PDB file of C-alpha atoms in Angstrom:
ATOM      1  CA  UNK A   1      24.307   7.960 -17.844  1.00  0.00           C
ATOM      2  CA  UNK A   2      26.818   6.885 -15.221  1.00  0.00           C
ATOM      3  CA  UNK A   3      25.768   6.136 -11.664  1.00  0.00           C
ATOM      4  CA  UNK A   4      27.479   9.289 -10.423  1.00  0.00           C
ATOM      5  CA  UNK A   5      25.538  11.318 -12.993  1.00  0.00           C
ATOM      6  CA  UNK A   6      22.328   9.615 -11.874  1.00  0.00           C
ATOM      7  CA  UNK A   7      23.110  10.543  -8.288  1.00  0.00           C
ATOM      8  CA  UNK A   8      23.633  14.199  -9.281  1.00  0.00           C
ATOM      9  CA  UNK A   9      20.328  14.214 -11.142  1.00  0.00           C
ATOM     10  CA  UNK A  10      18.574  12.846  -8.074  1.00  0.00           C
ATOM     11  CA  UNK A  11      20.128  15.493  -5.837  1.00  0.00           C
ATOM     12  CA  UNK A  12      18.758  18.208  -8.126  1.00  0.00           C
ATOM     13  CA  UNK A  13      15.243  16.717  -8.273  1.00  0.00           C
ATOM     14  CA  UNK A  14      12.454  17.590  -5.808  1.00  0.00           C
ATOM     15  CA  UNK A  15      11.945  15.038  -3.047  1.00  0.00           C
ATOM     16  CA  UNK A  16       8.234  14.508  -3.634  1.00  0.00           C
ATOM     17  CA  UNK A  17       8.068  12.364  -6.750  1.00  0.00           C
ATOM     18  CA  UNK A  18       4.283  12.234  -6.506  1.00  0.00           C
ATOM     19  CA  UNK A  19       4.052  16.006  -6.684  1.00  0.00           C
ATOM     20  CA  UNK A  20       6.380  16.071  -9.703  1.00  0.00           C
ATOM     21  CA  UNK A  21       4.103  13.761 -11.640  1.00  0.00           C
ATOM     22  CA  UNK A  22       0.853  15.561 -10.868  1.00  0.00           C
ATOM     23  CA  UNK A  23      -0.581  12.454  -9.194  1.00  0.00           C
ATOM     24  CA  UNK A  24      -3.858  13.140  -7.390  1.00  0.00           C
ATOM     25  CA  UNK A  25      -2.651  13.054  -3.788  1.00  0.00           C
ATOM     26  CA  UNK A  26      -4.590  15.267  -1.337  1.00  0.00           C
ATOM     27  CA  UNK A  27      -2.634  18.408  -0.507  1.00  0.00           C
ATOM     28  CA  UNK A  28      -2.553  17.537   3.179  1.00  0.00           C
ATOM     29  CA  UNK A  29      -0.703  14.319   2.433  1.00  0.00           C
ATOM     30  CA  UNK A  30       2.054  15.599   0.176  1.00  0.00           C
ATOM     31  CA  UNK A  31       4.382  16.870   2.900  1.00  0.00           C
ATOM     32  CA  UNK A  32       3.679  15.247   6.246  1.00  0.00           C
ATOM     33  CA  UNK A  33       4.895  12.138   8.058  1.00  0.00           C
ATOM     34  CA  UNK A  34       3.616   8.627   8.640  1.00  0.00           C
ATOM     35  CA  UNK A  35       3.098   9.226  12.361  1.00  0.00           C
ATOM     36  CA  UNK A  36       0.450  11.878  11.651  1.00  0.00           C
ATOM     37  CA  UNK A  37      -1.196   9.669   9.022  1.00  0.00           C
ATOM     38  CA  UNK A  38      -1.258   6.755  11.467  1.00  0.00           C
ATOM     39  CA  UNK A  39      -2.833   8.979  14.145  1.00  0.00           C
ATOM     40  CA  UNK A  40      -5.499  10.112  11.672  1.00  0.00           C
ATOM     41  CA  UNK A  41      -6.341   6.513  10.847  1.00  0.00           C
ATOM     42  CA  UNK A  42      -6.530   5.735  14.571  1.00  0.00           C
ATOM     43  CA  UNK A  43      -9.040   8.556  15.055  1.00  0.00           C
ATOM     44  CA  UNK A  44     -11.193   7.061  12.305  1.00  0.00           C
ATOM     45  CA  UNK A  45     -10.905   3.566  13.736  1.00  0.00           C
ATOM     46  CA  UNK A  46      -9.034   2.359  10.656  1.00  0.00           C
ATOM     47  CA  UNK A  47      -5.862   0.324  10.182  1.00  0.00           C
ATOM     48  CA  UNK A  48      -3.241   0.625   7.480  1.00  0.00           C
ATOM     49  CA  UNK A  49       0.173   0.397   9.128  1.00  0.00           C
ATOM     50  CA  UNK A  50       2.457  -2.243   7.594  1.00  0.00           C
ATOM     51  CA  UNK A  51       4.523  -3.835  10.382  1.00  0.00           C
ATOM     52  CA  UNK A  52       7.948  -5.352   9.801  1.00  0.00           C
ATOM     53  CA  UNK A  53       9.136  -3.199   6.893  1.00  0.00           C
ATOM     54  CA  UNK A  54      12.467  -1.372   6.991  1.00  0.00           C
ATOM     55  CA  UNK A  55      13.351   1.868   5.260  1.00  0.00           C
ATOM     56  CA  UNK A  56      16.350   0.828   3.162  1.00  0.00           C
ATOM     57  CA  UNK A  57      17.044   3.678   0.741  1.00  0.00           C
ATOM     58  CA  UNK A  58      15.897   7.127  -0.314  1.00  0.00           C
ATOM     59  CA  UNK A  59      14.943   9.909   2.069  1.00  0.00           C
ATOM     60  CA  UNK A  60      12.041  12.121   2.958  1.00  0.00           C
ATOM     61  CA  UNK A  61       8.309  11.491   2.837  1.00  0.00           C
ATOM     62  CA  UNK A  62       6.735   9.656  -0.109  1.00  0.00           C
ATOM     63  CA  UNK A  63       3.042   9.528  -1.012  1.00  0.00           C
ATOM     64  CA  UNK A  64       1.420   8.044  -4.101  1.00  0.00           C
ATOM     65  CA  UNK A  65      -1.191   5.597  -5.347  1.00  0.00           C
ATOM     66  CA  UNK A  66      -0.367   1.918  -5.006  1.00  0.00           C
ATOM     67  CA  UNK A  67       0.585  -0.044  -8.118  1.00  0.00           C
ATOM     68  CA  UNK A  68       0.031  -3.548  -6.779  1.00  0.00           C
ATOM     69  CA  UNK A  69       1.799  -6.782  -7.731  1.00  0.00           C
ATOM     70  CA  UNK A  70       1.478 -10.302  -6.363  1.00  0.00           C
ATOM     71  CA  UNK A  71       4.145 -12.990  -6.665  1.00  0.00           C
ATOM     72  CA  UNK A  72       3.833 -16.729  -6.122  1.00  0.00           C
ATOM     73  CA  UNK A  73       6.417 -19.522  -5.798  1.00  0.00           C
ATOM     74  CA  UNK A  74       7.159 -21.853  -8.712  1.00  0.00           C
ATOM     75  CA  UNK A  75       7.686 -25.584  -8.439  1.00  0.00           C
ATOM     76  CA  UNK A  76      11.117 -27.068  -8.963  1.00  0.00           C
ATOM     77  CA  UNK A  77      11.901 -27.153 -12.675  1.00  0.00           C
ATOM     78  CA  UNK A  78       9.216 -24.620 -13.635  1.00  0.00           C
ATOM     79  CA  UNK A  79      10.163 -21.274 -15.226  1.00  0.00           C
ATOM     80  CA  UNK A  80       9.743 -18.067 -13.276  1.00  0.00           C
ATOM     81  CA  UNK A  81      11.054 -15.142 -15.336  1.00  0.00           C
ATOM     82  CA  UNK A  82      11.630 -11.681 -13.908  1.00  0.00           C
ATOM     83  CA  UNK A  83       8.413  -9.662 -13.803  1.00  0.00           C
ATOM     84  CA  UNK A  84       8.136  -7.139 -16.623  1.00  0.00           C
ATOM     85  CA  UNK A  85       5.773  -4.578 -15.121  1.00  0.00           C
ATOM     86  CA  UNK A  86       7.763  -1.382 -14.722  1.00  0.00           C
ATOM     87  CA  UNK A  87       6.867  -0.022 -18.165  1.00  0.00           C
ATOM     88  CA  UNK A  88       3.243   0.134 -17.000  1.00  0.00           C
ATOM     89  CA  UNK A  89       3.817   1.987 -13.720  1.00  0.00           C
ATOM     90  CA  UNK A  90       2.602   5.612 -13.926  1.00  0.00           C
ATOM     91  CA  UNK A  91       4.867   8.388 -12.605  1.00  0.00           C
ATOM     92  CA  UNK A  92       4.179   9.220  -8.970  1.00  0.00           C
ATOM     93  CA  UNK A  93       2.957   5.721  -8.118  1.00  0.00           C
ATOM     94  CA  UNK A  94       4.318   3.543  -5.338  1.00  0.00           C
ATOM     95  CA  UNK A  95       5.056  -0.025  -6.433  1.00  0.00           C
ATOM     96  CA  UNK A  96       3.624  -2.418  -3.820  1.00  0.00           C
ATOM     97  CA  UNK A  97       4.883  -6.004  -4.093  1.00  0.00           C
ATOM     98  CA  UNK A  98       3.176  -8.819  -2.208  1.00  0.00           C
ATOM     99  CA  UNK A  99       5.711 -11.636  -1.948  1.00  0.00           C
ATOM    100  CA  UNK A 100       4.280 -13.239   1.189  1.00  0.00           C
ATOM    101  CA  UNK A 101       7.200 -12.076   3.296  1.00  0.00           C
ATOM    102  CA  UNK A 102       9.680 -14.384   1.558  1.00  0.00           C
ATOM    103  CA  UNK A 103      13.268 -13.723   2.559  1.00  0.00           C
ATOM    104  CA  UNK A 104      15.051 -16.256   0.349  1.00  0.00           C
ATOM    105  CA  UNK A 105      14.265 -14.824  -3.103  1.00  0.00           C
ATOM    106  CA  UNK A 106      14.293 -11.189  -4.186  1.00  0.00           C
ATOM    107  CA  UNK A 107      11.839  -9.384  -6.446  1.00  0.00           C
ATOM    108  CA  UNK A 108      13.544  -5.981  -6.747  1.00  0.00           C
ATOM    109  CA  UNK A 109      17.070  -4.762  -7.503  1.00  0.00           C
ATOM    110  CA  UNK A 110      19.080  -1.796  -8.673  1.00  0.00           C
ATOM    111  CA  UNK A 111      18.160  -2.119 -12.362  1.00  0.00           C
ATOM    112  CA  UNK A 112      14.526  -1.541 -11.439  1.00  0.00           C
ATOM    113  CA  UNK A 113      15.434   1.233  -8.994  1.00  0.00           C
ATOM    114  CA  UNK A 114      17.513   3.147 -11.521  1.00  0.00           C
ATOM    115  CA  UNK A 115      14.836   2.989 -14.209  1.00  0.00           C
ATOM    116  CA  UNK A 116      12.031   3.729 -11.730  1.00  0.00           C
ATOM    117  CA  UNK A 117      13.877   6.767 -10.395  1.00  0.00           C
ATOM    118  CA  UNK A 118      14.432   8.077 -13.926  1.00  0.00           C
ATOM    119  CA  UNK A 119      10.695   7.697 -14.624  1.00  0.00           C
ATOM    120  CA  UNK A 120       9.639   9.494 -11.396  1.00  0.00           C
ATOM    121  CA  UNK A 121       8.104   6.444  -9.752  1.00  0.00           C
ATOM    122  CA  UNK A 122       7.686   7.505  -6.121  1.00  0.00           C
ATOM    123  CA  UNK A 123       9.053   4.382  -4.417  1.00  0.00           C
ATOM    124  CA  UNK A 124       8.724   0.646  -3.828  1.00  0.00           C
ATOM    125  CA  UNK A 125       7.277  -1.299  -0.900  1.00  0.00           C
ATOM    126  CA  UNK A 126       8.013  -5.037  -0.674  1.00  0.00           C
ATOM    127  CA  UNK A 127       6.567  -7.696   1.595  1.00  0.00           C
ATOM    128  CA  UNK A 128       9.785  -9.616   1.095  1.00  0.00           C
ATOM    129  CA  UNK A 129      13.375  -8.683   0.318  1.00  0.00           C
ATOM    130  CA  UNK A 130      15.332  -6.753  -2.288  1.00  0.00           C
ATOM    131  CA  UNK A 131      18.946  -6.846  -3.457  1.00  0.00           C
ATOM    132  CA  UNK A 132      21.582  -4.488  -4.905  1.00  0.00           C
ATOM    133  CA  UNK A 133      20.641  -1.985  -2.223  1.00  0.00           C
ATOM    134  CA  UNK A 134      23.810   0.003  -2.864  1.00  0.00           C
ATOM    135  CA  UNK A 135      22.592   0.807  -6.365  1.00  0.00           C
ATOM    136  CA  UNK A 136      19.223   1.974  -5.045  1.00  0.00           C
ATOM    137  CA  UNK A 137      20.942   4.194  -2.491  1.00  0.00           C
ATOM    138  CA  UNK A 138      23.289   5.611  -5.100  1.00  0.00           C
ATOM    139  CA  UNK A 139      20.385   7.106  -7.040  1.00  0.00           C
ATOM    140  CA  UNK A 140      18.307   7.936  -3.962  1.00  0.00           C
ATOM    141  CA  UNK A 141      15.423   5.672  -4.908  1.00  0.00           C
ATOM    142  CA  UNK A 142      13.087   4.982  -1.954  1.00  0.00           C
ATOM    143  CA  UNK A 143      12.684   1.303  -0.989  1.00  0.00           C
ATOM    144  CA  UNK A 144      10.967  -0.324   1.982  1.00  0.00           C
ATOM    145  CA  UNK A 145      11.232  -4.088   2.510  1.00  0.00           C
ATOM    146  CA  UNK A 146      11.665  -6.750   5.174  1.00  0.00           C
ATOM    147  CA  UNK A 147      15.376  -6.817   4.455  1.00  0.00           C
ATOM    148  CA  UNK A 148      18.141  -7.357   1.934  1.00  0.00           C
ATOM    149  CA  UNK A 149      19.277 -10.621   0.351  1.00  0.00           C
ATOM    150  CA  UNK A 150      21.368 -11.281  -2.729  1.00  0.00           C
ATOM    151  CA  UNK A 151      19.619 -14.279  -4.317  1.00  0.00           C
ATOM    152  CA  UNK A 152      17.543 -13.742  -7.454  1.00  0.00           C
ATOM    153  CA  UNK A 153      13.871 -14.605  -7.536  1.00  0.00           C
ATOM    154  CA  UNK A 154      14.122 -15.777 -11.155  1.00  0.00           C
ATOM    155  CA  UNK A 155      12.838 -19.366 -11.451  1.00  0.00           C
ATOM    156  CA  UNK A 156      11.933 -19.272  -7.761  1.00  0.00           C
ATOM    157  CA  UNK A 157       8.929 -16.929  -7.834  1.00  0.00           C
ATOM    158  CA  UNK A 158       6.874 -15.445 -10.640  1.00  0.00           C
ATOM    159  CA  UNK A 159       4.552 -12.505 -11.127  1.00  0.00           C
ATOM    160  CA  UNK A 160       1.017 -13.780 -10.707  1.00  0.00           C
ATOM    161  CA  UNK A 161      -1.205 -10.676 -10.671  1.00  0.00           C
ATOM    162  CA  UNK A 162      -0.998  -6.962 -11.456  1.00  0.00           C
ATOM    163  CA  UNK A 163      -3.493  -4.381 -10.236  1.00  0.00           C
ATOM    164  CA  UNK A 164      -5.426  -6.597  -7.844  1.00  0.00           C
ATOM    165  CA  UNK A 165      -6.016  -6.250  -4.121  1.00  0.00           C
ATOM    166  CA  UNK A 166      -3.060  -7.827  -2.321  1.00  0.00           C
ATOM    167  CA  UNK A 167      -2.107  -8.638   1.265  1.00  0.00           C
ATOM    168  CA  UNK A 168       1.027  -6.907   2.499  1.00  0.00           C
ATOM    169  CA  UNK A 169       2.223  -7.562   6.057  1.00  0.00           C
ATOM    170  CA  UNK A 170      -1.274  -8.751   6.934  1.00  0.00           C
ATOM    171  CA  UNK A 171      -2.999  -5.633   5.549  1.00  0.00           C
ATOM    172  CA  UNK A 172      -5.178  -5.562   2.426  1.00  0.00           C
ATOM    173  CA  UNK A 173      -3.923  -3.038  -0.149  1.00  0.00           C
ATOM    174  CA  UNK A 174      -6.073  -2.225  -3.186  1.00  0.00           C
ATOM    175  CA  UNK A 175      -4.664  -0.925  -6.446  1.00  0.00           C
ATOM    176  CA  UNK A 176      -4.880   2.865  -6.202  1.00  0.00           C
ATOM    177  CA  UNK A 177      -4.923   3.090  -2.403  1.00  0.00           C
ATOM    178  CA  UNK A 178      -2.694   5.868  -1.093  1.00  0.00           C
ATOM    179  CA  UNK A 179       0.697   4.706   0.194  1.00  0.00           C
ATOM    180  CA  UNK A 180       2.557   6.990   2.612  1.00  0.00           C
ATOM    181  CA  UNK A 181       6.093   6.137   3.685  1.00  0.00           C
ATOM    182  CA  UNK A 182       9.121   7.666   5.392  1.00  0.00           C
ATOM    183  CA  UNK A 183      11.917   6.733   7.774  1.00  0.00           C
ATOM    184  CA  UNK A 184       9.375   5.467  10.330  1.00  0.00           C
ATOM    185  CA  UNK A 185       7.745   2.960   7.975  1.00  0.00           C
ATOM    186  CA  UNK A 186       4.786   2.553   5.654  1.00  0.00           C
ATOM    187  CA  UNK A 187       1.076   3.211   6.095  1.00  0.00           C
ATOM    188  CA  UNK A 188      -1.700   2.679   3.531  1.00  0.00           C
ATOM    189  CA  UNK A 189      -4.848   4.802   3.294  1.00  0.00           C
ATOM    190  CA  UNK A 190      -7.993   3.511   1.603  1.00  0.00           C
ATOM    191  CA  UNK A 191      -8.373   5.841  -1.376  1.00  0.00           C
ATOM    192  CA  UNK A 192     -12.012   6.480  -0.389  1.00  0.00           C
ATOM    193  CA  UNK A 193     -10.818   7.890   2.947  1.00  0.00           C
ATOM    194  CA  UNK A 194      -7.876   9.927   1.638  1.00  0.00           C
ATOM    195  CA  UNK A 195      -9.506  13.372   1.784  1.00  0.00           C
ATOM    196  CA  UNK A 196     -10.818  12.836   5.305  1.00  0.00           C
ATOM    197  CA  UNK A 197      -7.442  11.531   6.463  1.00  0.00           C
ATOM    198  CA  UNK A 198      -5.734  14.564   4.911  1.00  0.00           C
ATOM    199  CA  UNK A 199      -8.049  16.906   6.852  1.00  0.00           C
ATOM    200  CA  UNK A 200      -7.276  15.133  10.119  1.00  0.00           C
ATOM    201  CA  UNK A 201      -3.538  15.142   9.404  1.00  0.00           C
ATOM    202  CA  UNK A 202      -3.610  18.924   8.974  1.00  0.00           C
ATOM    203  CA  UNK A 203      -5.446  19.295  12.278  1.00  0.00           C
ATOM    204  CA  UNK A 204      -3.041  16.935  14.071  1.00  0.00           C
ATOM    205  CA  UNK A 205       0.041  18.750  12.847  1.00  0.00           C
ATOM    206  CA  UNK A 206      -1.404  22.162  13.763  1.00  0.00           C
ATOM    207  CA  UNK A 207      -2.226  20.993  17.298  1.00  0.00           C
ATOM    208  CA  UNK A 208       1.214  19.474  17.766  1.00  0.00           C
ATOM    209  CA  UNK A 209       2.921  22.670  16.606  1.00  0.00           C
ATOM    210  CA  UNK A 210       0.854  24.714  19.062  1.00  0.00           C
ATOM    211  CA  UNK A 211       1.780  22.319  21.874  1.00  0.00           C
ATOM    212  CA  UNK A 212       5.490  22.584  21.103  1.00  0.00           C
ATOM    213  CA  UNK A 213       5.321  26.371  20.760  1.00  0.00           C
ATOM    214  CA  UNK A 214       3.561  26.693  24.107  1.00  0.00           C
ATOM    215  CA  UNK A 215       5.981  24.331  25.858  1.00  0.00           C
ATOM    216  CA  UNK A 216       9.040  26.107  24.445  1.00  0.00           C
ATOM    217  CA  UNK A 217       7.572  29.404  25.672  1.00  0.00           C
ATOM    218  CA  UNK A 218       7.566  28.070  29.227  1.00  0.00           C
ATOM    219  CA  UNK A 219       4.207  26.379  29.636  1.00  0.00           C
ATOM    220  CA  UNK A 220       4.164  22.887  31.099  1.00  0.00           C
ATOM    221  CA  UNK A 221       3.922  20.177  28.472  1.00  0.00           C
ATOM    222  CA  UNK A 222       1.042  18.548  30.318  1.00  0.00           C
ATOM    223  CA  UNK A 223      -0.955  21.788  30.329  1.00  0.00           C
ATOM    224  CA  UNK A 224      -0.245  22.443  26.645  1.00  0.00           C
ATOM    225  CA  UNK A 225      -1.353  18.939  25.737  1.00  0.00           C
ATOM    226  CA  UNK A 226      -4.603  19.387  27.661  1.00  0.00           C
ATOM    227  CA  UNK A 227      -5.325  22.774  26.093  1.00  0.00           C
ATOM    228  CA  UNK A 228      -4.854  21.637  22.518  1.00  0.00           C
ATOM    229  CA  UNK A 229      -6.565  18.263  22.850  1.00  0.00           C
ATOM    230  CA  UNK A 230      -3.501  16.081  22.361  1.00  0.00           C
ATOM    231  CA  UNK A 231      -4.931  13.066  24.153  1.00  0.00           C
ATOM    232  CA  UNK A 232      -7.901  12.985  21.777  1.00  0.00           C
ATOM    233  CA  UNK A 233      -5.609  12.337  18.803  1.00  0.00           C
ATOM    234  CA  UNK A 234      -5.896   8.593  19.246  1.00  0.00           C
ATOM    235  CA  UNK A 235      -8.031   5.586  18.502  1.00  0.00           C
ATOM    236  CA  UNK A 236     -11.448   5.637  20.192  1.00  0.00           C
ATOM    237  CA  UNK A 237     -11.724   3.806  23.494  1.00  0.00           C
ATOM    238  CA  UNK A 238     -15.091   2.422  24.512  1.00  0.00           C
ATOM    239  CA  UNK A 239     -16.141   3.477  27.982  1.00  0.00           C
ATOM    240  CA  UNK A 240     -16.917   0.501  30.149  1.00  0.00           C
ATOM    241  CA  UNK A 241     -19.781   0.814  32.605  1.00  0.00           C
ATOM    242  CA  UNK A 242     -18.707   1.262  36.213  1.00  0.00           C
ATOM    243  CA  UNK A 243     -19.927  -1.333  38.671  1.00  0.00           C
ATOM    244  CA  UNK A 244     -19.575  -0.681  42.403  1.00  0.00           C
TER     245      UNK A 244
END
């Protein structure tokens, strides 16, 4: 298949790769945005936002279980072949690559993107850099990373672990945790909290829609926010005792 044919196939495919594959993602997290997911985590006193990652290709909201990988550097003169893991990634998963934020050696390129897109992998998140971004964009494959660089990681880094808990942008990500990503960035939800987060996301989005509807109908934004509890959609703040 030519790249133009791949691009046409992508345009005809549904945006939510996770939904296509039947991956067990809570219904409330299949068509939302990372801002609402982040707010839900705040309300639960949890973290999961991955700072420093850029949305480089693809479009729309992606949600799927993490397929985790960890890379390590190799010493001068030691072999470090390209990681052969993609054949094991289930459809609907999000590939999460922990490369310790390295910006001088890539661990993802357009060959992987084209095959991953064909196999309905939902997207790739990299604590590091990727290359061949034009090829990823051509097929609409979603990628988030710290940036783009052209140099291969072969014989510079090597795949050390698959399916283990990894650290990405300072946040622990377990294999199977729910990864949510869009144009605003990436947030990870502990799989044990996914249903509760989905319930809160639905509530958040409903409140926000009511606020906007009321404001567009002529009500003051401040009053609409008060009525629908907007200021409570945030991380808990401990009340400090007042001392005269």
